Amino acid sequence: MKQPWWQERIVYQIYPRSFQDSNGDGIGDLRGIINRLDYLDALGVGVIWLSPVYRSPNVDNGYDISDYYDINPQLGTMADMDELIKKAAELDIRIIMDLVINHTSDQHVWFQQSRDPKSPYRDYYIWRPGKNGKPPNNWTSFFAEDCWVYDEKSGEYYLHLFAKEQPDLNYNNPKVLEEVKNILSFWLDKGISGFRCDVINILYKDSLADGRQRLILRGIEHYLSRPGTHEILQSLRRDVFSQYDCFTVGETVFVTPQMGRDLCDPEREELDMIFSFEHMETDQFIVKWFKRKFHPGRLAKAIDRWQRALDWNANYLENHDQPRSVSRFGNDGRFWSESAKLLATLLLTLRGTPFIYQGQEIGMTNFDFTSLGQVQDVESHNVYHLAKKLLIPGWYRWRMIQQTSRDNARTPMQWDGTANAGFSTGQPWLGVNNNFKRINVAEQIDRDDSILGFYRELIRLRASLDTLKSGQFQLLTAGRHVVAYARSLENEHLIIALNFSTRNRRIAYKGEVILASSGRTAIGDELLPYEAVILRSMSGRG
Ligand code: TEU
Ligand code: CA
């Protein structure tokens, strides 16, 4: 069966501020992306996901939008955007945009207007009077703050589930959905091919009653995957998406397999795929700020649950909100290159559409900052201060930030060994990792045995093997050191075996070596440290 294009292609996520600066102001921009299209083409990228490029005061780096119909001047102009879409299309690269519609910026004209209780925009947001001098309910936000802000002028509070500069839209007001549909059509008419839909499963708030007592996100039962959200998604699909050749991937926080099935069920016509979080939570206790030791088997079991839950899903190990995978699930010291290749193998051999985050393909690592002053992310600052209020000691607070801050993924792309890693001729908006002389594109691009060379090879292999593109998934082993699974299509069975440890490990699987991350063509019965292999099994399922 022929798969839709968005199941056959590799997606590459660009965080525009950190990708490539073209004019020396230290901020990555659209021209910078245009200049790097050939690089992405040579890698085998078929779709680019652009993190937000709309006009924004950048409290949350573009996830706070002040004008959905305009480009952030720091990133370029509408003419640049048109050119990017056109030049990408010439290389057969499609572009999807980030759709942030749970909230806007507090600088958006809708919100500015809505501060006036008599304005027709009042009802675009969620305004409520307080209760006995206190906020309207006991909810807490995603960014470690209270989620109501009192407005002197009107004597009411507005709701924000993220930063206070990101007020939530009110989807009980049908006008809001109409506005969203117009925005979608505007960009789809420009030639983009879909959207990554930010926190899309929390749009609709059922009620504003107090939340049950819980440690984090008090109130979540009133807005997580409510029927109203499903109705909104169906309406967007019916009235807009179905009119275009496009796809949607939902970023769905706290999603369960059953919720995922509802969102992606082809019969219900809502989303095409989602980003689930369970596999990214296997190295934490309750919240991401409290890390526990990484256990490969636990990661594999979470992945397996989702491989079984949905017929097709979005696979990722990194994005702009997560620490770098090689520092987190691999070994960014002695086995840096080996473990980055192992993680590449995992990402590109699962069933589903693979999403690569910029820099992942060269094994970029977590930042090497030494103080909070170097960190920009609003979430990191909020959490640091909350932890201080909770009397968590300074050394531990800094460790929390080091291991988990979203800025780990946001340091500038390391292109070469020249000043600022070739990212910018000016002072970069966020520090470049000092390892850029060792870890950069130029150093890897002509070497087939580099991490980048291995990504290229895996992407080519995936394109040429139907079993990798569309075969069924079956977990075989989820151990403390070794993870293995099969992909099967008709009579072909591929076995993927991954050694997540620093020692040789025995494996029981036999077959022709299709690709080994070490470059070996025969493996005997042992995998080398952090080695990954793809075998074609001679005897059924190995
Ligand atoms: O993130 C939603 C989200 O809940 C988390 O992944 C978030 O980054 C945070 O770490 C929770 O602790 C999306 C975007 O990806 C993120 O960059 C935005 O800041 C957020 O929504 C608000 O738009
Ligand atoms: Ca710039």
Coordinates of C-alpha atoms and ligand atoms in Angstrom, one line a residue:
M1 CA 0.0 0.0 0.0
K2 CA 1.3 3.4 -0.9
Q3 CA 1.9 5.5 2.2
P4 CA 1.1 9.2 2.4
W5 CA 4.1 11.5 1.8
W6 CA 4.2 12.5 5.5
Q7 CA 4.8 8.9 6.4
E8 CA 7.7 8.4 4.0
R9 CA 9.7 11.6 4.7
I10 CA 12.1 12.5 7.4
V11 CA 11.2 15.7 9.4
Y12 CA 13.9 18.1 10.6
Q13 CA 13.0 20.6 13.3
I14 CA 14.6 24.0 13.1
Y15 CA 14.6 26.3 16.1
P16 CA 15.2 29.5 14.0
R17 CA 16.9 31.7 16.6
S18 CA 19.6 29.1 17.0
F19 CA 20.1 27.7 13.5
Q20 CA 22.0 30.2 11.3
D21 CA 22.4 33.9 11.6
S22 CA 22.8 35.7 8.3
N23 CA 23.3 39.4 9.3
G24 CA 25.5 39.3 12.4
D25 CA 23.0 40.4 15.0
G26 CA 23.5 37.1 16.8
I27 CA 20.0 35.8 16.1
G28 CA 19.3 33.0 13.6
D29 CA 17.0 34.0 10.8
L30 CA 15.1 32.9 7.7
R31 CA 17.9 33.9 5.3
G32 CA 20.2 31.7 7.4
I33 CA 17.8 28.8 6.8
I34 CA 17.7 29.5 3.1
N35 CA 21.5 29.4 3.0
R36 CA 21.5 26.0 4.6
L37 CA 18.8 24.3 2.5
D38 CA 21.4 22.4 0.5
Y39 CA 22.8 21.0 3.7
L40 CA 19.3 19.7 4.7
D41 CA 18.7 18.4 1.2
A42 CA 22.0 16.4 1.2
L43 CA 21.1 14.9 4.6
G44 CA 17.9 13.5 3.1
V45 CA 15.4 15.8 4.9
G46 CA 11.9 15.8 3.3
V47 CA 10.1 18.2 5.7
I48 CA 11.2 21.1 7.8
W49 CA 9.3 22.0 11.0
L50 CA 9.9 25.6 11.8
S51 CA 9.5 26.5 15.5
P52 CA 7.4 29.8 15.6
V53 CA 8.5 32.6 13.2
Y54 CA 5.5 34.8 13.8
R55 CA 5.8 38.3 15.3
S56 CA 6.5 37.9 19.0
P57 CA 8.0 39.8 21.9
N58 CA 9.9 36.6 22.7
V59 CA 9.1 36.0 26.3
D60 CA 8.9 32.3 25.3
N61 CA 11.0 32.6 22.1
G62 CA 8.1 32.8 19.7
Y63 CA 5.6 30.6 21.5
D64 CA 4.0 33.9 22.6
I65 CA 2.6 35.2 19.3
S66 CA 1.6 38.9 18.9
D67 CA 0.6 38.7 15.2
Y68 CA -0.1 35.5 13.4
Y69 CA 0.0 37.2 10.0
D70 CA 3.4 38.6 10.3
I71 CA 7.0 37.4 10.6
N72 CA 9.1 38.3 13.6
P73 CA 11.4 41.1 12.3
Q74 CA 14.3 39.6 14.2
L75 CA 13.9 36.6 11.9
G76 CA 13.3 38.3 8.6
T77 CA 10.4 39.5 6.4
M78 CA 7.4 37.9 4.8
A79 CA 9.3 38.1 1.5
D80 CA 12.0 35.9 3.1
M81 CA 9.4 33.5 4.2
D82 CA 7.9 33.3 0.7
E83 CA 11.4 32.7 -0.6
L84 CA 12.1 30.0 1.9
I85 CA 8.9 28.1 0.9
K86 CA 9.7 28.5 -2.7
K87 CA 13.4 27.5 -2.5
A88 CA 12.6 24.5 -0.3
A89 CA 9.9 23.3 -2.7
E90 CA 12.5 23.4 -5.5
L91 CA 14.5 20.8 -3.5
D92 CA 11.3 18.9 -2.8
I93 CA 11.4 19.9 0.9
R94 CA 8.1 20.8 2.4
I95 CA 7.6 23.1 5.3
I96 CA 5.3 22.8 8.3
M97 CA 4.8 25.6 10.8
D98 CA 4.3 25.7 14.5
L99 CA 0.7 26.4 15.5
V100 CA 0.4 28.0 18.9
I101 CA -3.3 28.5 19.6
N102 CA -3.8 27.6 23.2
H103 CA -2.6 31.1 24.1
T104 CA -1.3 34.3 22.5
S105 CA 1.2 36.9 23.6
D106 CA -0.2 39.5 26.0
Q107 CA 1.1 42.0 23.3
H108 CA -1.4 40.6 20.8
V109 CA -4.0 43.3 19.8
W110 CA -6.8 40.9 20.8
F111 CA -5.5 40.8 24.3
Q112 CA -4.7 44.5 24.5
Q113 CA -8.3 45.2 23.5
S114 CA -9.7 42.5 25.8
R115 CA -8.3 44.3 28.9
D116 CA -11.3 46.6 28.4
P117 CA -14.4 44.8 29.8
K118 CA -16.6 46.4 27.2
S119 CA -14.5 45.4 24.2
P120 CA -15.8 42.8 21.7
Y121 CA -12.4 41.1 22.4
R122 CA -13.1 40.6 26.1
D123 CA -14.4 37.2 25.5
Y124 CA -11.4 36.0 23.4
Y125 CA -9.7 35.3 26.7
I126 CA -10.7 33.8 30.0
W127 CA -11.5 36.6 32.5
R128 CA -13.0 36.0 35.9
P129 CA -13.5 37.9 39.1
G130 CA -11.6 36.7 42.1
K131 CA -13.0 34.8 45.1
N132 CA -12.6 36.6 48.4
G133 CA -9.6 38.5 47.3
K134 CA -8.0 35.4 45.9
P135 CA -7.7 34.1 42.3
P136 CA -10.8 32.4 40.8
N137 CA -9.5 28.9 41.4
N138 CA -6.5 26.9 42.7
W139 CA -4.9 25.9 39.4
T140 CA -1.2 26.0 38.8
S141 CA 0.7 26.6 35.6
F142 CA 3.1 24.6 33.4
F143 CA 5.9 27.1 34.2
A144 CA 5.9 26.9 38.0
E145 CA 3.8 30.0 38.6
D146 CA 0.2 30.8 39.7
C147 CA -1.9 30.8 36.6
W148 CA -4.1 33.9 37.2
V149 CA -3.0 37.5 36.8
Y150 CA -5.1 40.3 38.4
D151 CA -5.8 43.3 36.1
E152 CA -6.3 46.5 38.1
K153 CA -8.1 48.2 35.3
S154 CA -11.0 45.8 35.1
G155 CA -10.8 44.2 38.6
E156 CA -10.7 40.7 37.1
Y157 CA -8.1 38.0 36.6
Y158 CA -7.1 36.3 33.3
L159 CA -6.0 32.7 33.0
H160 CA -2.5 31.6 31.7
L161 CA -1.4 28.0 31.8
F162 CA 2.1 29.0 30.6
A163 CA 4.0 32.3 31.3
K164 CA 1.9 35.2 32.5
E165 CA 2.7 36.9 29.2
Q166 CA 0.8 34.0 27.5
P167 CA -2.9 34.4 28.2
D168 CA -5.1 31.4 27.3
L169 CA -7.7 31.9 24.5
N170 CA -11.3 31.2 25.2
Y171 CA -12.6 28.4 23.0
N172 CA -16.1 28.8 24.4
N173 CA -16.2 31.8 22.1
P174 CA -16.9 30.6 18.5
K175 CA -15.2 33.7 17.1
V176 CA -11.8 32.5 18.4
L177 CA -12.1 29.3 16.3
E178 CA -13.1 31.4 13.3
E179 CA -9.9 33.5 13.7
V180 CA -7.8 30.3 14.0
K181 CA -9.3 29.0 10.7
N182 CA -8.4 32.2 8.9
I183 CA -4.9 32.0 10.2
L184 CA -4.5 28.4 9.0
S185 CA -5.9 29.1 5.5
F186 CA -3.6 32.2 5.2
W187 CA -0.5 30.0 5.7
L188 CA -1.7 27.0 3.8
D189 CA -2.5 29.2 0.9
K190 CA 1.1 30.4 1.0
G191 CA 2.2 26.9 0.4
I192 CA 3.1 25.4 3.7
S193 CA 2.3 21.7 4.2
G194 CA 0.9 21.4 7.7
F195 CA 1.3 22.3 11.3
R196 CA 2.9 21.0 14.5
C197 CA 0.2 21.9 16.9
D198 CA 1.5 23.2 20.2
V199 CA -0.1 21.8 23.4
I200 CA -3.2 21.0 21.3
N201 CA -4.9 18.6 23.8
I202 CA -5.5 21.3 26.4
L203 CA -7.3 23.9 24.3
Y204 CA -10.8 23.5 25.7
K205 CA -11.5 24.2 29.4
D206 CA -14.5 22.3 30.5
S207 CA -14.9 24.2 33.8
L208 CA -13.0 26.5 36.0
A209 CA -13.7 24.7 39.2
D210 CA -10.9 24.1 41.7
G211 CA -8.6 21.2 40.8
R212 CA -8.0 18.1 42.8
Q213 CA -5.1 18.3 45.2
R214 CA -2.0 17.2 43.3
L215 CA 1.7 18.1 43.2
I216 CA 1.8 19.6 39.7
L217 CA -0.7 21.1 37.4
R218 CA -3.6 21.4 39.7
G219 CA -6.7 21.7 37.6
I220 CA -5.5 19.6 34.7
E221 CA -8.6 17.3 34.9
H222 CA -10.7 20.3 33.7
Y223 CA -8.8 20.8 30.4
L224 CA -6.8 17.6 29.5
S225 CA -8.3 16.1 26.3
R226 CA -11.8 17.2 27.0
P227 CA -14.6 16.5 24.4
G228 CA -14.6 20.2 23.5
T229 CA -11.0 19.9 22.3
H230 CA -11.9 16.9 20.1
E231 CA -14.7 19.0 18.6
I232 CA -12.4 21.8 17.8
L233 CA -9.9 19.5 16.1
Q234 CA -12.7 17.9 14.0
S235 CA -13.9 21.3 13.0
L236 CA -10.4 22.4 11.9
R237 CA -10.0 19.3 9.9
R238 CA -13.4 19.5 8.2
D239 CA -13.2 23.2 7.4
V240 CA -9.5 23.7 6.7
F241 CA -7.0 20.8 6.7
S242 CA -9.1 18.5 4.5
Q243 CA -9.0 21.2 1.7
Y244 CA -5.2 21.0 1.5
D245 CA -2.5 18.4 0.9
C246 CA -1.1 18.8 4.4
F247 CA -0.7 16.9 7.7
T248 CA -0.8 17.7 11.4
V249 CA 1.2 16.5 14.3
G250 CA -0.1 17.4 17.7
E251 CA 2.1 18.1 20.7
T252 CA 0.0 16.4 23.3
V253 CA 1.1 16.8 26.9
F254 CA 0.2 14.1 29.5
V255 CA -1.4 12.1 26.8
T256 CA -2.3 8.4 27.5
P257 CA -2.5 5.7 24.8
Q258 CA -6.3 5.8 24.8
M259 CA -6.3 9.6 24.4
G260 CA -3.7 9.2 21.6
R261 CA -5.9 6.6 19.8
D262 CA -8.8 9.1 19.9
L263 CA -6.8 11.9 18.6
C264 CA -5.3 9.9 15.7
D265 CA -8.2 7.6 14.8
P266 CA -8.6 8.1 11.0
E267 CA -12.4 7.7 11.4
R268 CA -12.6 10.6 13.8
E269 CA -10.6 12.9 11.5
E270 CA -8.7 15.0 14.1
L271 CA -4.9 14.7 13.9
D272 CA -2.5 12.6 11.8
M273 CA 0.0 11.9 14.5
I274 CA 1.1 13.1 17.9
F275 CA 4.1 13.6 20.1
S276 CA 3.7 11.5 23.2
F277 CA 5.9 12.1 26.2
E278 CA 6.1 8.8 28.1
H279 CA 9.4 7.7 26.7
M280 CA 10.9 11.1 27.7
E281 CA 9.7 10.7 31.2
T282 CA 11.5 7.4 31.9
D283 CA 14.5 9.1 33.5
Q284 CA 12.6 11.3 35.9
F285 CA 10.5 11.1 39.1
I286 CA 7.1 12.8 38.8
V287 CA 8.5 16.0 37.2
K288 CA 11.3 16.4 34.8
W289 CA 13.3 18.4 37.3
F290 CA 14.0 15.3 39.4
K291 CA 16.0 12.9 37.4
R292 CA 16.6 9.3 38.0
K293 CA 19.2 7.0 36.5
F294 CA 18.6 6.3 32.8
H295 CA 17.5 2.7 32.2
P296 CA 17.5 1.6 28.5
G297 CA 14.9 -1.2 29.1
R298 CA 12.5 1.3 30.7
L299 CA 12.9 3.6 27.6
A300 CA 12.3 0.7 25.3
K301 CA 9.2 -0.4 27.1
A302 CA 7.7 3.0 26.9
I303 CA 8.4 3.2 23.2
D304 CA 6.9 -0.2 22.8
R305 CA 3.7 0.8 24.5
W306 CA 3.3 3.6 22.0
Q307 CA 4.4 1.6 19.0
R308 CA 1.5 -0.7 19.9
A309 CA -1.0 1.9 20.8
L310 CA -1.1 3.7 17.5
D311 CA -0.8 2.5 13.9
W312 CA 1.4 5.4 13.1
N313 CA 3.1 8.0 15.3
A314 CA 5.7 10.7 15.4
N315 CA 9.0 9.5 16.8
Y316 CA 11.5 11.8 18.5
L317 CA 14.3 11.8 21.0
E318 CA 15.0 15.5 21.0
N319 CA 13.3 18.9 20.5
H320 CA 13.7 22.5 21.7
D321 CA 12.2 21.6 25.1
Q322 CA 14.3 18.6 25.9
P323 CA 18.0 18.0 26.9
R324 CA 20.3 16.6 24.2
S325 CA 19.8 12.9 23.8
V326 CA 23.5 12.0 23.6
S327 CA 24.0 13.6 27.1
R328 CA 20.8 12.0 28.4
F329 CA 20.4 8.5 27.0
G330 CA 23.9 8.1 25.6
N331 CA 27.5 8.9 26.8
D332 CA 28.8 12.3 25.8
G333 CA 32.3 11.5 27.0
R334 CA 34.3 8.5 25.8
F335 CA 31.5 6.9 23.7
W336 CA 30.1 10.2 22.3
S337 CA 30.2 9.2 18.7
E338 CA 29.2 5.6 19.2
S339 CA 26.2 6.4 21.4
A340 CA 25.0 9.2 19.1
K341 CA 25.0 6.7 16.3
L342 CA 23.1 4.2 18.4
L343 CA 20.4 6.8 19.2
A344 CA 20.2 7.6 15.5
T345 CA 19.6 4.0 14.7
L346 CA 16.8 3.8 17.3
L347 CA 15.1 6.9 16.0
L348 CA 15.2 5.9 12.4
T349 CA 14.2 2.3 12.7
L350 CA 11.0 2.7 14.6
R351 CA 7.6 2.5 12.9
G352 CA 6.4 6.1 12.4
T353 CA 7.6 9.4 11.1
P354 CA 11.1 10.3 12.5
F355 CA 11.7 13.9 13.7
I356 CA 15.4 15.0 13.9
Y357 CA 16.1 18.1 16.0
Q358 CA 18.8 20.5 14.7
G359 CA 22.2 19.5 15.9
Q360 CA 21.2 16.0 16.8
E361 CA 22.7 14.8 13.6
I362 CA 26.1 15.9 14.7
G363 CA 25.8 14.7 18.3
M364 CA 25.5 18.1 19.9
T365 CA 25.6 17.9 23.7
N366 CA 24.0 19.7 26.6
F367 CA 25.2 23.2 27.3
D368 CA 28.4 23.8 29.4
F369 CA 27.1 26.9 31.2
T370 CA 28.3 27.5 34.7
S371 CA 25.7 29.9 36.1
L372 CA 22.0 30.9 35.8
G373 CA 23.1 34.2 34.3
Q374 CA 23.9 32.4 31.0
V375 CA 20.5 30.7 30.9
Q376 CA 17.7 32.6 29.0
D377 CA 14.7 30.3 29.2
V378 CA 11.8 31.7 31.1
E379 CA 10.8 28.2 32.4
S380 CA 14.3 27.6 33.9
H381 CA 14.3 31.0 35.7
N382 CA 10.8 30.3 37.1
V383 CA 11.7 26.9 38.3
Y384 CA 15.0 28.1 39.8
H385 CA 13.1 30.7 41.8
L386 CA 10.3 28.4 42.9
A387 CA 12.9 25.8 44.0
K388 CA 14.6 28.6 46.1
K389 CA 11.3 29.4 47.7
L390 CA 11.0 25.7 48.5
L391 CA 14.4 25.9 50.2
I392 CA 16.1 23.5 47.8
P393 CA 19.8 24.1 48.2
G394 CA 21.7 26.2 45.6
W395 CA 24.0 23.4 44.3
Y396 CA 21.0 21.1 43.7
R397 CA 19.0 23.9 42.0
W398 CA 21.8 24.5 39.6
R399 CA 22.0 20.7 39.0
M400 CA 18.3 20.7 38.1
I401 CA 18.9 23.5 35.6
Q402 CA 22.0 21.8 34.1
Q403 CA 20.3 18.5 33.5
T404 CA 16.9 19.6 32.4
S405 CA 16.9 23.3 31.2
R406 CA 15.4 23.7 27.7
D407 CA 18.4 25.9 26.8
N408 CA 20.4 22.6 26.6
A409 CA 18.8 22.2 23.2
R410 CA 18.8 25.9 22.2
T411 CA 22.5 26.7 22.1
P412 CA 23.5 27.8 18.6
M413 CA 24.0 25.2 15.9
Q414 CA 27.7 24.2 15.5
W415 CA 28.6 24.6 11.9
D416 CA 32.4 24.8 11.9
G417 CA 35.4 25.6 14.1
T418 CA 35.5 29.3 13.4
A419 CA 34.3 32.0 15.8
N420 CA 30.9 31.3 17.3
A421 CA 30.9 28.0 15.5
G422 CA 30.0 29.7 12.2
F423 CA 26.6 30.4 13.6
S424 CA 27.0 34.2 13.7
T425 CA 29.7 36.9 13.1
G426 CA 28.2 38.8 16.1
Q427 CA 27.5 38.0 19.7
P428 CA 25.1 35.0 19.8
W429 CA 21.9 35.5 21.8
L430 CA 22.7 32.4 23.7
G431 CA 26.1 31.0 24.4
V432 CA 27.8 28.6 22.0
N433 CA 29.0 25.3 23.6
N434 CA 32.8 25.4 24.0
N435 CA 33.0 22.0 22.4
F436 CA 32.3 23.5 19.0
K437 CA 35.9 23.0 17.7
R438 CA 35.5 19.3 18.2
I439 CA 31.7 18.9 17.5
N440 CA 30.7 20.7 14.3
V441 CA 29.2 20.0 10.8
A442 CA 32.4 20.9 8.9
E443 CA 34.4 18.3 10.8
Q444 CA 31.9 15.6 10.0
I445 CA 30.4 16.4 6.6
D446 CA 33.0 14.6 4.4
R447 CA 33.5 11.7 6.8
D448 CA 31.3 8.7 6.2
D449 CA 32.2 7.3 9.6
S450 CA 31.0 10.5 11.4
I451 CA 27.7 10.8 13.2
L452 CA 26.4 13.0 10.4
G453 CA 27.6 10.4 7.8
F454 CA 25.8 7.7 9.7
Y455 CA 22.5 9.7 9.8
R456 CA 22.9 10.2 6.0
E457 CA 23.4 6.5 5.5
L458 CA 20.5 5.5 7.8
I459 CA 18.1 7.9 6.0
R460 CA 19.1 6.5 2.7
L461 CA 18.6 2.9 4.0
R462 CA 15.2 3.7 5.4
A463 CA 14.2 5.2 2.0
S464 CA 15.3 2.0 0.2
L465 CA 13.9 -0.6 2.6
D466 CA 10.1 -1.0 2.7
T467 CA 10.4 -3.0 5.9
L468 CA 11.9 0.0 7.7
K469 CA 9.4 2.4 6.2
S470 CA 6.3 0.5 6.8
G471 CA 7.0 -2.8 8.6
Q472 CA 5.3 -3.9 11.8
F473 CA 7.2 -3.4 15.1
Q474 CA 7.8 -6.0 17.7
L475 CA 9.9 -5.6 20.9
L476 CA 12.2 -8.5 21.5
T477 CA 14.4 -7.5 24.4
A478 CA 14.3 -4.6 26.9
G479 CA 17.2 -5.3 29.2
R480 CA 19.5 -3.2 31.3
H481 CA 22.1 -3.1 28.6
V482 CA 20.6 -4.4 25.4
V483 CA 17.5 -3.4 23.6
A484 CA 16.3 -5.3 20.5
Y485 CA 13.2 -5.3 18.3
A486 CA 12.0 -6.6 14.9
R487 CA 10.5 -4.8 12.0
S488 CA 8.6 -7.2 9.7
L489 CA 6.9 -6.9 6.3
E490 CA 5.7 -9.9 4.4
N491 CA 8.6 -12.4 4.5
E492 CA 11.3 -10.0 5.5
H493 CA 12.3 -9.7 9.2
L494 CA 14.8 -7.1 10.3
I495 CA 16.3 -7.2 13.8
I496 CA 17.6 -4.0 15.3
A497 CA 19.9 -4.6 18.3
L498 CA 21.3 -1.8 20.5
N499 CA 24.0 -2.1 23.1
F500 CA 23.5 0.8 25.6
S501 CA 26.5 -0.1 27.7
T502 CA 30.2 0.6 27.8
R503 CA 31.1 -3.1 27.6
N504 CA 30.8 -5.8 24.9
R505 CA 27.5 -7.7 25.2
R506 CA 26.4 -11.0 23.9
I507 CA 23.3 -11.2 21.7
A508 CA 21.4 -14.2 20.5
Y509 CA 20.3 -12.8 17.1
K510 CA 21.8 -13.9 13.9
G511 CA 21.5 -12.7 10.4
E512 CA 23.1 -10.8 7.6
V513 CA 24.5 -7.4 8.8
I514 CA 22.7 -4.7 6.8
L515 CA 24.3 -1.9 8.8
A516 CA 26.4 -1.7 11.9
S517 CA 27.1 1.7 13.5
S518 CA 30.7 0.5 14.0
G519 CA 31.1 -0.1 10.3
R520 CA 31.7 -3.9 10.9
T521 CA 30.2 -6.2 8.3
A522 CA 30.1 -9.3 10.6
I523 CA 29.4 -9.2 14.3
G524 CA 29.8 -12.7 15.6
D525 CA 27.7 -13.0 18.8
E526 CA 28.8 -9.8 20.6
L527 CA 28.0 -6.2 20.2
L528 CA 30.7 -3.6 20.9
P529 CA 30.1 -0.8 23.4
Y530 CA 27.2 1.3 22.3
E531 CA 27.1 -0.5 19.0
A532 CA 23.9 -0.7 17.0
V533 CA 23.2 -3.2 14.3
I534 CA 20.5 -3.9 11.8
L535 CA 20.3 -7.5 10.8
R536 CA 18.3 -9.3 8.1
S537 CA 17.1 -12.4 9.9
M538 CA 17.4 -15.7 8.0
S539 CA 15.1 -17.7 10.1
G540 CA 11.9 -15.8 10.8
R541 CA 12.0 -13.7 13.9
G542 CA 15.5 -14.6 14.9
Ligands
TEU1 O1 5.5 22.9 25.3 C1 4.6 22.3 26.1 C2 5.1 21.7 27.4 O2 4.2 21.4 28.2 C3 6.4 21.3 27.7 O3 7.1 20.5 26.9 C4 7.1 22.6 28.2 O4 8.2 22.8 27.4 C5 7.5 22.6 29.6 O5 8.8 22.0 29.6 C6 6.7 21.8 30.6 O6 7.5 21.7 31.8 C7 5.1 23.7 24.2 C8 6.3 24.2 23.5 O7 7.0 23.2 22.9 C9 7.2 25.0 24.4 O8 8.4 25.5 23.8 C10 6.4 26.2 24.9 O9 7.1 26.9 25.8 C11 5.0 25.8 25.4 O10 4.3 24.8 24.7 C12 4.1 27.0 25.5 O11 3.7 27.4 24.2
CA2 CA 20.0 37.5 12.3

